[in-house]
Backbone as numpy.savetxt, mean C-alpha at the origin, in Angstrom:
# Nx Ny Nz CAx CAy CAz Cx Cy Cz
6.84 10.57 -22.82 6.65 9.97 -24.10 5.47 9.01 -24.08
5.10 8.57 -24.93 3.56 7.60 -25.34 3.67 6.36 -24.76
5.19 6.13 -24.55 5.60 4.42 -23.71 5.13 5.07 -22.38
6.07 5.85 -21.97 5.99 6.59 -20.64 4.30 6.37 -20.28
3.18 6.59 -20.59 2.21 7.19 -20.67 1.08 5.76 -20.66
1.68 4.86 -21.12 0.85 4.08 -21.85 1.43 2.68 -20.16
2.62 3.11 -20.02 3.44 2.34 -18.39 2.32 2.91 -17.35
2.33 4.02 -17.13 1.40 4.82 -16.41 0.07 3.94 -16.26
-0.78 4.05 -17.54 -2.25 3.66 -17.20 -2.07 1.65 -17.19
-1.53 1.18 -17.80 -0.92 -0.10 -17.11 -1.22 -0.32 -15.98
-0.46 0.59 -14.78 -0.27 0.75 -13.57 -1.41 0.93 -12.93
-2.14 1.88 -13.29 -3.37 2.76 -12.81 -4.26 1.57 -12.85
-4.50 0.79 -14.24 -5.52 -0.04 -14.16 -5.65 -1.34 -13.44
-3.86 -2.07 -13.54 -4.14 -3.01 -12.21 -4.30 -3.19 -10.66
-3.52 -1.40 -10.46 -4.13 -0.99 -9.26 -5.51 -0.62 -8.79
-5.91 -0.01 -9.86 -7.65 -0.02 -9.58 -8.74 -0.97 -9.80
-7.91 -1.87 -10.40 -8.91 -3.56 -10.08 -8.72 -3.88 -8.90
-7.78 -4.64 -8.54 -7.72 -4.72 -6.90 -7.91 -3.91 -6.28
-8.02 -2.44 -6.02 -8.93 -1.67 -5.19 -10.31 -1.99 -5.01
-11.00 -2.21 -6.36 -12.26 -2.52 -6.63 -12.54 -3.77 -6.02
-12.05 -4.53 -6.26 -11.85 -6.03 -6.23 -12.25 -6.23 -4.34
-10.87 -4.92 -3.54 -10.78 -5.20 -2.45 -11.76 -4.28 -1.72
-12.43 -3.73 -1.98 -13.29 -2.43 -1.14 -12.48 -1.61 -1.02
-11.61 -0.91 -2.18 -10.94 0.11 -1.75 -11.62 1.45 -2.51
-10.97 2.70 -2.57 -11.53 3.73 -2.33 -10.61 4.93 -3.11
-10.16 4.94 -4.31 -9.11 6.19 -4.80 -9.48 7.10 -4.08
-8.69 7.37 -3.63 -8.45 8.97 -2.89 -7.72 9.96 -3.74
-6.66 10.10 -4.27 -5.96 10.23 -5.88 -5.00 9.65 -6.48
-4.72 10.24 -7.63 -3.73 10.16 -8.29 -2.47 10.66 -7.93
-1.56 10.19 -7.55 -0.59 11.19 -7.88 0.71 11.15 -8.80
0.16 10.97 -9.71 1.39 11.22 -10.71 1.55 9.78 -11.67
2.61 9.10 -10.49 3.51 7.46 -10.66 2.79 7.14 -9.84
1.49 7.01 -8.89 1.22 6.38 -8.41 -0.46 6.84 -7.93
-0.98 5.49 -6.48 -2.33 6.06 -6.03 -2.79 5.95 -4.77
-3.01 7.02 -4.39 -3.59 6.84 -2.89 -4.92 6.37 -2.69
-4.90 5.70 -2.16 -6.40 4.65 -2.10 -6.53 4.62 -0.61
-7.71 4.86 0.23 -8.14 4.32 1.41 -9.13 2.99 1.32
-9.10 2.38 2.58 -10.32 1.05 3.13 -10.38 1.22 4.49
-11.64 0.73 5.04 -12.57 0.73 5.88 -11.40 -0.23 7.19
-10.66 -0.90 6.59 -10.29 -1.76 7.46 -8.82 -2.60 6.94
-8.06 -2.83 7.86 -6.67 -3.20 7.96 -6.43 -4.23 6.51
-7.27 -5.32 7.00 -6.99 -6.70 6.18 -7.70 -6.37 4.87
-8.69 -5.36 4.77 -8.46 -5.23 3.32 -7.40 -4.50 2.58
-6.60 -3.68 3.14 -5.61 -3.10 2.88 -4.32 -3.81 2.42
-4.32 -5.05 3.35 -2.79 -5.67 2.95 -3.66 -6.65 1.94
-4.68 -7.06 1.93 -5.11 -8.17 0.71 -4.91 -7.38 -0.31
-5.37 -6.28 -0.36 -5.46 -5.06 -1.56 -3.98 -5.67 -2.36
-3.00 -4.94 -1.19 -1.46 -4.46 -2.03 -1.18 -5.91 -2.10
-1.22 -7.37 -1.50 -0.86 -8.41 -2.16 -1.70 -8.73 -3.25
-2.57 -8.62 -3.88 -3.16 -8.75 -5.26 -2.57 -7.88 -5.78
-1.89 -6.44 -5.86 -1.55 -5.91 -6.85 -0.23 -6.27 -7.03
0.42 -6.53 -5.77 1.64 -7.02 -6.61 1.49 -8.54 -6.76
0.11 -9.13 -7.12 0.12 -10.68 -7.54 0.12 -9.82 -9.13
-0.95 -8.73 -9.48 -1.10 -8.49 -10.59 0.12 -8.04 -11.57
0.90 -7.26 -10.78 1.94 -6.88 -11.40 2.90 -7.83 -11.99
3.19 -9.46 -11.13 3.92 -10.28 -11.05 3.25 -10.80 -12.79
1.73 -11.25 -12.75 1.49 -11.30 -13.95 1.79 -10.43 -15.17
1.18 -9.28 -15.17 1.54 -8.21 -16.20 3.04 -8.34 -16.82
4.10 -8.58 -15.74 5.75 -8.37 -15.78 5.95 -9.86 -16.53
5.52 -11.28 -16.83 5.51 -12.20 -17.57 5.39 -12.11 -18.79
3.90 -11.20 -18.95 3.30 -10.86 -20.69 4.36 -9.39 -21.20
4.99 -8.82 -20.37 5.63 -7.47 -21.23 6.90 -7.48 -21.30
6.94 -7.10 -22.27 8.60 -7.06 -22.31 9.53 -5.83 -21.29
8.62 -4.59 -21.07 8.85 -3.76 -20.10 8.26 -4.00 -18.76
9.17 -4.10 -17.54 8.63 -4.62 -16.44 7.84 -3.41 -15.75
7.16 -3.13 -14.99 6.77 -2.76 -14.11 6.57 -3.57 -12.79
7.33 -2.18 -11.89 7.22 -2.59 -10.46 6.38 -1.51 -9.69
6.23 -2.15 -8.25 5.34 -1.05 -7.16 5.92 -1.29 -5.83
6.08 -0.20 -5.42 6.30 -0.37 -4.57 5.11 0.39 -3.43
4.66 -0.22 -2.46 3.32 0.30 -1.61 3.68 0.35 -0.02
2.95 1.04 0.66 3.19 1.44 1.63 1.99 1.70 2.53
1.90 1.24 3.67 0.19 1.10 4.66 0.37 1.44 5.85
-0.73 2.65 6.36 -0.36 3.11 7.74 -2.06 2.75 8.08
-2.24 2.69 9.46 -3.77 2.57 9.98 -3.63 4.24 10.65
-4.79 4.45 10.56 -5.21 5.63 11.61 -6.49 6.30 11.40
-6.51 7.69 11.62 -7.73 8.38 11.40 -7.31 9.29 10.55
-6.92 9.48 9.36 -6.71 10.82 8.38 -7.84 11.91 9.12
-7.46 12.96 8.18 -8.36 14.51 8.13 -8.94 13.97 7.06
-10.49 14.38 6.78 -10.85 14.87 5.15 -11.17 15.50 5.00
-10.79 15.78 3.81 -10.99 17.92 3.63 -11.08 17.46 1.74
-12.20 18.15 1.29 -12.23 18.39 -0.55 -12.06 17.20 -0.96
-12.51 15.86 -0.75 -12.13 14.76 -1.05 -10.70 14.39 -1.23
-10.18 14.75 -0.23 -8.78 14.17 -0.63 -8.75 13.73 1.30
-7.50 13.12 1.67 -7.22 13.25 2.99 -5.88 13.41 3.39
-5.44 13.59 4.79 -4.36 14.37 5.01 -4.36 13.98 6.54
-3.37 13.97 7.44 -2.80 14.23 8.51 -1.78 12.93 8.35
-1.33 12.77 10.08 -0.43 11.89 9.96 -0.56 10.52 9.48
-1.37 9.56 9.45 -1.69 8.78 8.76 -1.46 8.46 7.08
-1.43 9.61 6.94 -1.22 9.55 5.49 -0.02 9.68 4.68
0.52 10.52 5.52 1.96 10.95 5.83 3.01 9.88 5.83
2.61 8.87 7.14 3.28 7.67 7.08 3.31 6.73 6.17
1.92 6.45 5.45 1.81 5.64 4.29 2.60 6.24 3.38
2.41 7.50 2.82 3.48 8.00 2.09 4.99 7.95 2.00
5.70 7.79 3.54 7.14 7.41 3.78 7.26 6.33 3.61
6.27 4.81 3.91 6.78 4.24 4.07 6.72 3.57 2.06
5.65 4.56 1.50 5.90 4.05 0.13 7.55 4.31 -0.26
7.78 5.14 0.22 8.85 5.76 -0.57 10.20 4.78 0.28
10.11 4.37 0.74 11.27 3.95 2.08 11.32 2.22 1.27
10.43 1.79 1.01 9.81 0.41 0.39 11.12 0.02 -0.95
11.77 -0.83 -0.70 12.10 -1.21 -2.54 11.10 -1.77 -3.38
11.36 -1.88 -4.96 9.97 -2.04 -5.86 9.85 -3.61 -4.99
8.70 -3.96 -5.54 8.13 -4.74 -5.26 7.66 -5.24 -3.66
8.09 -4.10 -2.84 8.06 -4.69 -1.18 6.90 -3.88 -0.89
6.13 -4.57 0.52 4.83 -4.21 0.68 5.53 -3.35 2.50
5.75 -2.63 2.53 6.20 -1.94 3.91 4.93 -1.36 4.92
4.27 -1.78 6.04 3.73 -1.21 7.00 3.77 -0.68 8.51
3.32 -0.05 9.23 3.70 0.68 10.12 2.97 -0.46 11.23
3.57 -0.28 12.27 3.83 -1.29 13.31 1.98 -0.89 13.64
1.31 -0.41 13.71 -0.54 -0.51 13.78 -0.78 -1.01 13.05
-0.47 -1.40 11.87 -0.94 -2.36 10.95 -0.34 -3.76 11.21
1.09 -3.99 11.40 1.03 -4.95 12.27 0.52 -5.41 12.99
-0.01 -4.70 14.27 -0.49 -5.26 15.07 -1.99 -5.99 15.19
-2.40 -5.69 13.93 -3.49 -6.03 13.45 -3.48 -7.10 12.60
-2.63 -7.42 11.41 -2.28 -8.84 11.03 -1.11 -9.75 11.48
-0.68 -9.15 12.40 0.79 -10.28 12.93 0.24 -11.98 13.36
-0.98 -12.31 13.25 -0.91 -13.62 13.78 -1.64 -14.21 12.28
-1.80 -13.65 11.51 -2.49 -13.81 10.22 -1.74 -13.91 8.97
-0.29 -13.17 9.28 0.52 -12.96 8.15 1.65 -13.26 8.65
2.82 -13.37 7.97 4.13 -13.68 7.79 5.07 -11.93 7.85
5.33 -11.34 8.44 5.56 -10.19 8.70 7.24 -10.23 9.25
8.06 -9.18 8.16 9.74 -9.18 8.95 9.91 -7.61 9.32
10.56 -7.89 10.60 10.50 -6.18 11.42 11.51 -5.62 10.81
11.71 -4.82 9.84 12.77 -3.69 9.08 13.47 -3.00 10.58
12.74 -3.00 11.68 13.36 -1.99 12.74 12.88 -0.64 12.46
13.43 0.19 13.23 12.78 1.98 13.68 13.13 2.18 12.07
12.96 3.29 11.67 13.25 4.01 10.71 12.93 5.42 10.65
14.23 6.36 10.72 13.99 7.71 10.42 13.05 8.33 9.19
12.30 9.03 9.32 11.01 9.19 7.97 11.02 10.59 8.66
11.01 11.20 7.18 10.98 12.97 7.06 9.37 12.91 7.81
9.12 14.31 8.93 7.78 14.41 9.19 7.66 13.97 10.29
8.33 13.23 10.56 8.19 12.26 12.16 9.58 12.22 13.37
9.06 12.78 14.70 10.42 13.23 15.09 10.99 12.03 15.48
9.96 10.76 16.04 10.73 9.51 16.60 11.10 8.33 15.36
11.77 7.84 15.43 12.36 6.71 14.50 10.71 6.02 14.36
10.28 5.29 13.47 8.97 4.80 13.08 9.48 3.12 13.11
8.51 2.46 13.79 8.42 1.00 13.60 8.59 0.53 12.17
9.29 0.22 11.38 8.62 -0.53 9.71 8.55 -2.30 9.65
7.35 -2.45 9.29 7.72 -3.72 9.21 7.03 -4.28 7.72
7.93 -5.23 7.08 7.70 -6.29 5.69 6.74 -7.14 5.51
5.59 -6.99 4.39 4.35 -7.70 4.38 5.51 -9.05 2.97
5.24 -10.41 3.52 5.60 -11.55 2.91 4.45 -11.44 1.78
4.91 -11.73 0.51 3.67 -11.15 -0.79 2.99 -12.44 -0.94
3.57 -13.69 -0.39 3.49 -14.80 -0.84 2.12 -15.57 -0.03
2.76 -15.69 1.39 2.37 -16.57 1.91 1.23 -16.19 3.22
0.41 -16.82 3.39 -0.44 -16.06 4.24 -1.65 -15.64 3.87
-3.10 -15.46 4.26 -3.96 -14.91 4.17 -4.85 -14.42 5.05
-4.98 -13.10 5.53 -5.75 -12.45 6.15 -6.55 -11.99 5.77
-8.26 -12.24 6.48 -9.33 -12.02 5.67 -9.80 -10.97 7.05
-11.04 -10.23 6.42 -11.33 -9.46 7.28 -12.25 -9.90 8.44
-12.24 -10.76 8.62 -12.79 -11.78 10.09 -11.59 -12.09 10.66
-10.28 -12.22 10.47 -9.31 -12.44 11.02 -8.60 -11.30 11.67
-8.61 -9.85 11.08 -7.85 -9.41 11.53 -8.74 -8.16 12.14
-8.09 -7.41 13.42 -8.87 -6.55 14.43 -9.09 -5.31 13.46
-10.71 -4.87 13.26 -11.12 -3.88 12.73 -11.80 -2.58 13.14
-10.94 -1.87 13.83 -11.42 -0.61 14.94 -11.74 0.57 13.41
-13.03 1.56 14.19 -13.30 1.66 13.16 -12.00 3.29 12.93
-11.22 2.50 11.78 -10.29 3.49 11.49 -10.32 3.11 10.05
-9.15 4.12 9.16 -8.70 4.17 7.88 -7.52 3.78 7.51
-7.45 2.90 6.12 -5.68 2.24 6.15 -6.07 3.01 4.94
-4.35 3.93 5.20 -4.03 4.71 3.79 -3.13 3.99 3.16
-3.26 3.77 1.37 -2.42 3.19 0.85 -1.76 4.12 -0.25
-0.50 3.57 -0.38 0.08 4.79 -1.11 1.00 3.52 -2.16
0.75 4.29 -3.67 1.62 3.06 -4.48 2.63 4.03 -5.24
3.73 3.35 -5.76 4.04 4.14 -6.73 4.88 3.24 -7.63
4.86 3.72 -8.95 5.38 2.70 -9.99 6.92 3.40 -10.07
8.10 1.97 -10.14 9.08 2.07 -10.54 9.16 1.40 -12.16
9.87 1.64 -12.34 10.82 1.10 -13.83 12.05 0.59 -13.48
């Protein structure tokens, strides 16, 4: 429906300011949500804490809330046709989906890259379709903390981000 639709680009647009904002990179759409890559860890978690700073705003001015829930793996994707793919991406994808709205969930390589920079709670292993061993998850604090990209270790890899809008 036209609400439906109109929630959607809402979504789309405060996620793609803070992409912009953060050096990020749409990779696509998918649907309820967006896969976005960056060059490097700490822009990745600055990314998803501005969007859910943005969302926190948006959800004040509307009478319909919108939430996100996001999800961040480090690694080396495949790229193939402008899109990307392997395990890396995979994981960002579980751990979007594994995430309640508003929680920022990352995989223990991304940890290990802001743990002395951020406020981080270990969820423990977690079974995730795709992966035969239980997966590290751990909780990005939305609040408190700031990791800039001089702070946190930047090997040259890709943080896949994966969002998706709840209601």
């Amino acid at each position: 429906d036209a609400r439906s639709v109109e929630m959607v680009r809402a979504h789309d647009a405060l996620v793609r300011r803070a992409l912009k904002d953060k050096g990020g990179h749409v990779v696509k759409h998918t649907g309820d949500g967006i896969m976005a890559s960056f060059t490097d860890a700490a822009a990745s978690v600055q990314c998803a804490r501005a969007i859910q700073q943005a969302f926190d705003a948006f959800n004040l001015a509307s009478k319909e809330k919108l939430r996100v829930r996001i999800g961040i793996d480090v690694g080396e994707p495949v790229a193939d046709s402008n899109d990307l793919f392997g395990a890396t991406v995979q994981l960002a994808a579980r751990l979007c989906q594994l995430a309640e709205p508003d929680a920022i969930l990352v995989s223990s390589a991304v940890q290990d890259r802001i743990r002395d920079h951020l406020h981080v709670t270990n969820i423990g292993p977690c079974h995730l379709k795709g992966f035969l061993q239980p997966v590290d998850v751990y909780g990005i604090d939305s609040v408190n903390g700031s990791a800039t990209a001089d702070d946190v270790s930047n090997e040259a890899t890709t943080s896949a981000v994966d969002t998706k809008q709840t209601r």
